[in-house]
Amino acid sequence: MSNKTIDNAIVDPKTYAHVDEFHRLFTKLRAEDPVRWTQPDGYRPFWTVSKHADIMEVERQNDKFLNDPRLTLQTVEVEEKIKQMTGGSNHLIRSLVDMDNPDHRNYRGLTQAWFMPPNLKAISARVDALAEKYIDRLEAHGGQCDFVSDVAVWYPLRVIMTVLGVPEEDEPIMLKLTQELFGSTDPEMARENATDFANTVTDFFNYFNALTEDRRKNPKDDVASVIANATIDGKPIGHLEAMSYYIIVATAGHDTTSSTAAGGLLALMQNPDEFAKLKSDPEKYLNGAIDEMIRWTTPVKHFFRTAAEDYELRGQKIKAGDNLLMCYWSANRDEEAFEDPFSFRIERSPNKHLAFGYGAHLCLGQHLAKMEIRALYKELLARLDHIELAGDPAFVEASFVSGLKRLPVRYRMKRKAA
């Protein structure tokens, strides 16, 4: 494989939809070129960082490695279109993940309490009830369904929309826009043109403009009201920042969790001994299984960081202004960080995966995500008698946030306890 072929494969969305192909490529990079200068066709060059320890080294130094101005893989064509639309800015949205301190710290503080364990205890009964509702839906399908489109995408969507304050009847549009945004490089999910994701952002803005007006007039006990009425240093937050805050909560707040829920089920079906162990004692093994599902699937495949100063990383001379691609899925298969990393082990301990990031930008919603998956699997394991694949799984063609888009299953449920 030539250098150019490798560089192009690193950015190709199709690589991320073919799991074995992805892992062959990044296993080679970790062994031979772990901090690689990468110059793919149609993209600005960057360093590909593929090892666990190196990503941690970068992430813990958020004063030396910045989130702004480049955060995700975009073609030069898309970057130029964004600049034309924004008058020169690199960003259509400006959310927590785009920000550096002090803005990141201040904006994160607006909603952080909502996603911490003490507050989550208050909604745990509601989450449990929703998990039961969606396993009821599984049972109603009569023994065969697509676990992704029938269950996995809808359950975490309802949870986060409950927290955010979006009514249930608007969930289909939220799901459609999320899939268009994160799946903009997948022909099955994108709008007609690959650069039309900008129109998806506009549709999000239009929806949340109306929600903001409502919550300013009629504030409620939800995150939308917090965002709509938020102030920093005594001044209301900007319109772009408010709209972006809604979008990051509404999209990342469910898509990554659905990817873990579905990808975890596939991993369990592909590892029947681990599945049997989990079913034998869910109380004992479920927490460990959830962490392993998250490591295994790693829904957020990458973020960029930009060097604020010259730096040496694993012998490579990083120059100020250089961009570094943090490859989390690769880090979570790093042979130096995990024993037998290509084995799915529900008892893996320690499990220091980087699927939630590391350092200052550690995922705000990690506790909620784990609570949701725990509730869903607790209900599923209690009522599932047997499950198997009923067709070929398929993955989203996307290099940023991705997971299963189809998981056809055949199953048998136990009689529900009265």
XYZ file of C-alpha atoms in Angstrom:
418
model
C 0.000 0.000 0.000
C 1.546 3.318 -1.077
C 1.816 6.352 1.187
C -0.850 8.172 -0.817
C -3.168 5.160 -0.610
C -2.734 5.041 3.161
C -3.352 8.784 3.505
C -6.514 8.581 1.424
C -7.765 5.546 3.367
C -7.392 7.431 6.663
C -9.937 10.051 5.521
C -12.203 7.823 3.406
C -15.637 7.457 5.085
C -15.905 3.954 3.610
C -12.912 2.848 5.708
C -14.973 3.493 8.849
C -17.884 1.409 7.550
C -15.636 -1.656 7.086
C -14.480 -2.532 10.580
C -11.826 -5.098 9.668
C -10.358 -2.795 7.020
C -10.172 0.086 9.507
C -8.431 -1.978 12.149
C -5.923 -3.491 9.706
C -4.958 0.010 8.592
C -4.605 1.474 12.074
C -2.842 -1.573 13.516
C -0.209 -0.987 10.840
C -0.031 2.733 11.674
C 0.355 2.120 15.420
C 3.227 -0.267 14.743
C 5.031 1.589 11.958
C 3.988 5.250 11.884
C 2.053 6.209 15.029
C 2.409 9.975 14.507
C 2.087 10.211 10.741
C 2.270 13.281 8.529
C -0.799 12.758 6.351
C -1.519 14.463 3.018
C -4.707 13.009 1.538
C -6.205 14.197 -1.739
C -8.750 16.963 -1.236
C -7.893 17.672 2.422
C -5.496 19.984 4.222
C -2.582 17.965 5.667
C -2.369 16.921 9.323
C -0.681 14.542 11.758
C -2.524 11.231 12.341
C -2.141 10.247 16.018
C -3.139 6.620 16.509
C -1.786 5.503 19.895
C -3.510 5.680 23.278
C -0.603 7.251 25.206
C -0.011 9.931 22.565
C -3.647 10.980 22.476
C -3.663 11.245 26.267
C -0.485 13.334 26.129
C -2.113 15.754 23.698
C -5.523 15.848 25.399
C -4.198 16.593 28.870
C -2.460 19.739 27.593
C -5.393 21.781 26.376
C -3.345 24.978 26.615
C -0.850 23.625 24.062
C -3.319 21.780 21.814
C -6.471 23.701 20.923
C -9.876 22.631 19.661
C -10.250 25.784 17.585
C -9.985 26.335 14.616
C -10.084 22.795 13.116
C -12.159 20.138 14.853
C -13.288 17.509 12.315
C -12.292 16.092 8.955
C -13.743 18.217 6.175
C -12.668 18.396 2.559
C -11.139 21.637 1.306
C -14.297 22.086 -0.789
C -16.534 21.896 2.274
C -14.243 24.147 4.314
C -14.359 26.802 1.586
C -18.141 26.608 1.391
C -18.402 27.089 5.156
C -16.137 30.148 4.971
C -18.263 31.621 2.188
C -21.415 31.110 4.233
C -19.961 32.504 7.473
C -17.889 35.361 6.136
C -14.569 33.661 6.812
C -15.212 31.532 9.893
C -14.332 27.829 9.938
C -17.477 26.975 11.883
C -21.165 26.746 11.028
C -21.733 26.072 14.715
C -19.741 26.969 17.824
C -20.453 24.452 20.547
C -18.560 23.162 23.595
C -16.414 20.865 21.479
C -15.224 23.816 19.359
C -14.294 25.982 22.336
C -11.107 26.495 24.308
C -10.802 28.056 27.759
C -12.092 30.268 29.205
C -15.155 29.917 26.952
C -15.200 26.129 27.191
C -15.151 26.183 30.992
C -17.829 28.902 31.205
C -20.210 27.360 28.675
C -19.772 23.849 30.035
C -20.680 25.152 33.477
C -24.099 26.285 32.265
C -25.495 22.753 31.998
C -22.946 20.566 33.767
C -25.107 19.988 36.838
C -27.852 18.544 34.623
C -25.590 15.706 33.524
C -23.983 14.825 36.852
C -25.032 11.762 38.909
C -27.022 13.667 41.600
C -29.386 15.127 39.010
C -29.514 11.931 36.990
C -30.856 10.094 40.046
C -33.920 12.297 39.781
C -34.676 11.054 36.261
C -33.567 7.434 36.688
C -37.126 6.153 37.177
C -38.178 7.907 33.959
C -35.235 6.371 32.086
C -36.103 2.918 33.440
C -39.700 3.348 32.272
C -38.537 4.356 28.807
C -36.246 1.328 28.632
C -39.202 -0.904 29.451
C -41.294 0.855 26.805
C -38.734 0.235 24.075
C -38.173 -3.399 25.017
C -41.970 -3.716 24.850
C -41.625 -2.345 21.320
C -39.043 -5.037 20.577
C -41.494 -7.672 21.778
C -44.287 -6.142 19.683
C -42.281 -6.733 16.513
C -42.955 -10.429 16.914
C -39.515 -11.965 16.879
C -37.732 -10.126 14.074
C -36.707 -6.497 13.553
C -33.896 -4.106 12.755
C -32.577 -3.365 16.222
C -31.087 -0.055 15.056
C -34.068 1.526 13.328
C -36.749 -0.042 15.539
C -35.211 0.344 19.001
C -31.669 1.681 19.350
C -32.132 5.067 17.680
C -35.430 5.901 19.378
C -34.778 5.084 23.031
C -31.808 7.430 23.705
C -33.465 10.031 21.489
C -36.509 10.076 23.776
C -34.305 10.283 26.859
C -32.263 13.276 25.708
C -35.295 15.048 24.250
C -36.991 14.671 27.630
C -33.964 16.295 29.286
C -33.702 18.982 26.618
C -37.435 19.692 26.506
C -38.320 18.757 22.915
C -41.822 17.253 22.571
C -42.109 13.624 21.483
C -43.930 14.504 18.255
C -40.837 16.399 17.058
C -38.452 13.482 17.528
C -38.608 12.261 13.896
C -37.284 15.591 12.622
C -34.557 15.592 15.299
C -33.510 12.078 14.242
C -33.565 12.957 10.542
C -31.434 16.073 11.031
C -28.972 14.257 13.289
C -28.478 11.475 10.771
C -28.022 14.009 7.974
C -25.440 15.901 10.026
C -23.349 12.954 11.227
C -24.027 10.858 8.112
C -23.380 13.611 5.558
C -20.808 11.377 3.840
C -23.100 8.338 3.663
C -25.232 8.204 0.482
C -28.111 6.619 2.399
C -28.278 9.403 4.979
C -26.985 12.573 3.353
C -29.002 15.165 1.526
C -28.567 15.203 -2.249
C -25.219 16.990 -2.182
C -22.444 16.181 0.274
C -22.114 19.868 1.168
C -25.857 20.216 1.876
C -25.245 19.474 5.553
C -25.094 23.274 5.859
C -28.838 23.283 5.148
C -29.253 20.700 7.891
C -27.631 23.137 10.335
C -30.016 25.864 9.104
C -32.998 23.596 9.779
C -31.707 22.952 13.301
C -31.335 26.708 13.861
C -34.874 27.392 12.652
C -36.296 24.781 15.011
C -34.358 25.953 18.049
C -35.080 29.635 17.338
C -38.738 28.874 17.951
C -37.929 26.806 21.044
C -35.812 29.658 22.437
C -38.643 32.156 22.048
C -40.999 29.806 23.856
C -38.628 29.098 26.752
C -37.891 32.785 27.276
C -41.612 33.441 27.627
C -42.425 30.188 29.431
C -39.333 28.735 31.130
C -39.578 25.116 32.272
C -37.461 22.670 34.230
C -35.410 21.551 31.225
C -32.076 22.195 29.531
C -33.692 24.229 26.749
C -34.770 26.794 29.340
C -31.228 26.887 30.759
C -29.764 27.589 27.321
C -32.447 30.076 26.266
C -31.944 32.188 29.381
C -28.218 31.632 29.933
C -25.839 34.455 30.770
C -22.067 34.587 31.113
C -20.468 37.487 32.957
C -23.916 39.044 33.229
C -24.568 39.061 29.482
C -26.834 36.730 27.464
C -24.901 34.168 25.454
C -24.691 34.794 21.718
C -27.246 33.508 19.243
C -24.716 31.245 17.477
C -23.552 29.795 20.775
C -27.125 29.180 21.963
C -28.166 27.437 18.731
C -24.955 25.398 18.765
C -25.549 24.349 22.370
C -28.956 22.961 21.460
C -27.473 21.090 18.514
C -24.654 19.433 20.453
C -27.052 18.277 23.188
C -29.708 17.145 20.706
C -27.335 15.204 18.436
C -24.396 13.902 20.457
C -26.829 13.291 23.309
C -28.427 10.356 21.550
C -26.571 9.245 18.407
C -23.479 8.024 20.242
C -25.580 6.165 22.820
C -27.646 4.422 20.147
C -24.421 3.390 18.390
C -23.131 1.858 21.619
C -26.417 0.091 22.395
C -26.599 -1.477 18.931
C -22.869 -2.139 18.540
C -22.780 -3.706 21.987
C -25.544 -6.128 21.045
C -23.710 -7.113 17.877
C -20.519 -7.715 19.884
C -22.411 -9.893 22.345
C -23.969 -11.962 19.550
C -20.528 -12.391 17.985
C -19.098 -13.469 21.362
C -21.648 -15.964 22.715
C -19.542 -17.008 25.707
C -19.410 -13.394 26.899
C -23.144 -13.029 26.211
C -23.884 -16.151 28.268
C -21.738 -14.851 31.104
C -23.565 -11.521 31.108
C -26.984 -13.193 31.078
C -25.942 -15.474 33.940
C -25.467 -12.539 36.336
C -26.318 -9.090 34.906
C -25.947 -7.461 38.311
C -22.335 -8.627 38.505
C -21.220 -8.078 34.919
C -23.334 -5.305 33.386
C -21.234 -2.296 34.397
C -18.093 -3.878 32.991
C -19.948 -4.936 29.853
C -21.103 -1.369 29.249
C -17.562 -0.011 29.431
C -16.416 -2.710 27.033
C -19.263 -1.899 24.622
C -18.211 1.741 24.670
C -14.538 0.851 24.065
C -15.478 -1.605 21.341
C -17.737 0.727 19.367
C -16.067 4.123 20.087
C -18.851 6.120 18.350
C -16.805 9.356 18.136
C -14.027 8.276 15.831
C -11.919 11.443 15.914
C -11.405 15.049 16.869
C -8.661 17.403 15.765
C -6.372 19.468 17.940
C -4.181 22.349 16.705
C -0.717 22.927 18.188
C -0.420 26.344 19.855
C 3.369 26.022 19.970
C 6.134 23.793 18.655
C 6.074 20.373 20.328
C 7.777 17.003 19.977
C 5.489 13.967 20.027
C 7.006 10.474 19.777
C 10.043 11.940 18.020
C 8.057 13.951 15.478
C 8.496 17.733 15.316
C 5.023 19.255 15.543
C 5.020 22.899 14.471
C 2.776 25.606 15.895
C -0.354 25.682 13.745
C -0.142 21.998 12.740
C -3.330 19.955 13.073
C -3.419 16.566 14.825
C -6.104 13.953 14.147
C -6.906 12.130 17.396
C -7.976 8.621 16.322
C -9.926 7.320 19.318
C -11.064 4.027 17.791
C -7.443 3.170 17.066
C -6.391 4.177 20.593
C -9.030 1.846 22.005
C -7.403 -1.098 20.183
C -3.865 -0.141 21.162
C -1.894 -3.253 22.100
C 0.202 -1.264 24.586
C -2.867 0.052 26.420
C -5.111 -3.035 26.442
C -4.382 -6.711 26.893
C -5.660 -8.615 23.846
C -7.475 -5.507 22.554
C -9.308 -7.297 19.754
C -11.128 -9.558 22.210
C -14.482 -8.397 23.555
C -14.247 -8.988 27.318
C -17.018 -7.876 29.649
C -14.695 -8.329 32.653
C -11.907 -6.168 31.202
C -10.267 -4.314 34.066
C -8.901 -1.770 34.023
C -10.677 -0.404 30.947
C -9.122 3.000 30.346
C -10.787 3.592 26.999
C -10.802 7.024 25.379
C -14.264 6.848 23.839
C -15.393 9.798 25.991
C -12.200 11.732 25.293
C -9.789 12.766 27.998
C -8.880 15.871 29.944
C -10.849 19.117 29.913
C -13.134 17.965 27.107
C -14.179 14.695 28.727
C -17.719 13.999 27.489
C -20.317 15.957 29.443
C -22.967 13.270 28.910
C -20.950 10.185 29.835
C -22.904 9.439 33.036
C -26.259 9.788 31.286
C -25.106 7.547 28.426
C -24.039 4.790 30.812
C -27.272 5.085 32.779
C -29.344 4.733 29.595
C -27.434 1.703 28.336
C -27.603 0.078 31.769
C -31.383 0.558 31.953
C -31.922 -0.767 28.430
C -29.766 -3.861 28.886
C -31.119 -4.615 32.346
C -34.595 -4.792 30.815
C -33.431 -6.617 27.700
C -31.488 -9.293 29.580
C -34.419 -9.937 31.909
C -36.810 -10.583 29.023
C -34.677 -12.007 26.231
C -34.637 -15.773 25.755
C -32.603 -15.935 22.524
C -31.306 -13.591 19.824
C -29.303 -14.038 16.614
C -28.462 -12.159 13.437
C -31.126 -12.266 10.734
C -29.004 -10.632 8.031
C -25.852 -8.645 7.478
C -25.145 -5.647 9.728
C -24.205 -2.382 7.995
C -22.236 0.587 9.284
C -22.531 4.292 8.520
C -19.954 5.628 6.052
C -18.630 8.460 8.223
C -15.240 9.280 9.718
C -16.440 11.515 12.574
C -19.372 9.979 14.458
C -20.497 6.574 13.249
C -21.863 3.181 14.150
C -24.351 0.635 12.897
C -27.118 1.771 10.571
C -28.679 -1.707 10.247
C -28.736 -4.665 12.640
C -31.340 -7.244 11.543
C -32.058 -9.672 14.367
C -34.271 -12.671 15.068
C -35.186 -13.325 18.692
C -37.444 -14.972 21.233
C -38.730 -13.151 24.302
C -39.743 -14.531 27.687
C -43.192 -13.885 29.066
C -43.218 -10.459 30.710
C -43.593 -10.544 34.477
C -46.946 -9.241 35.686
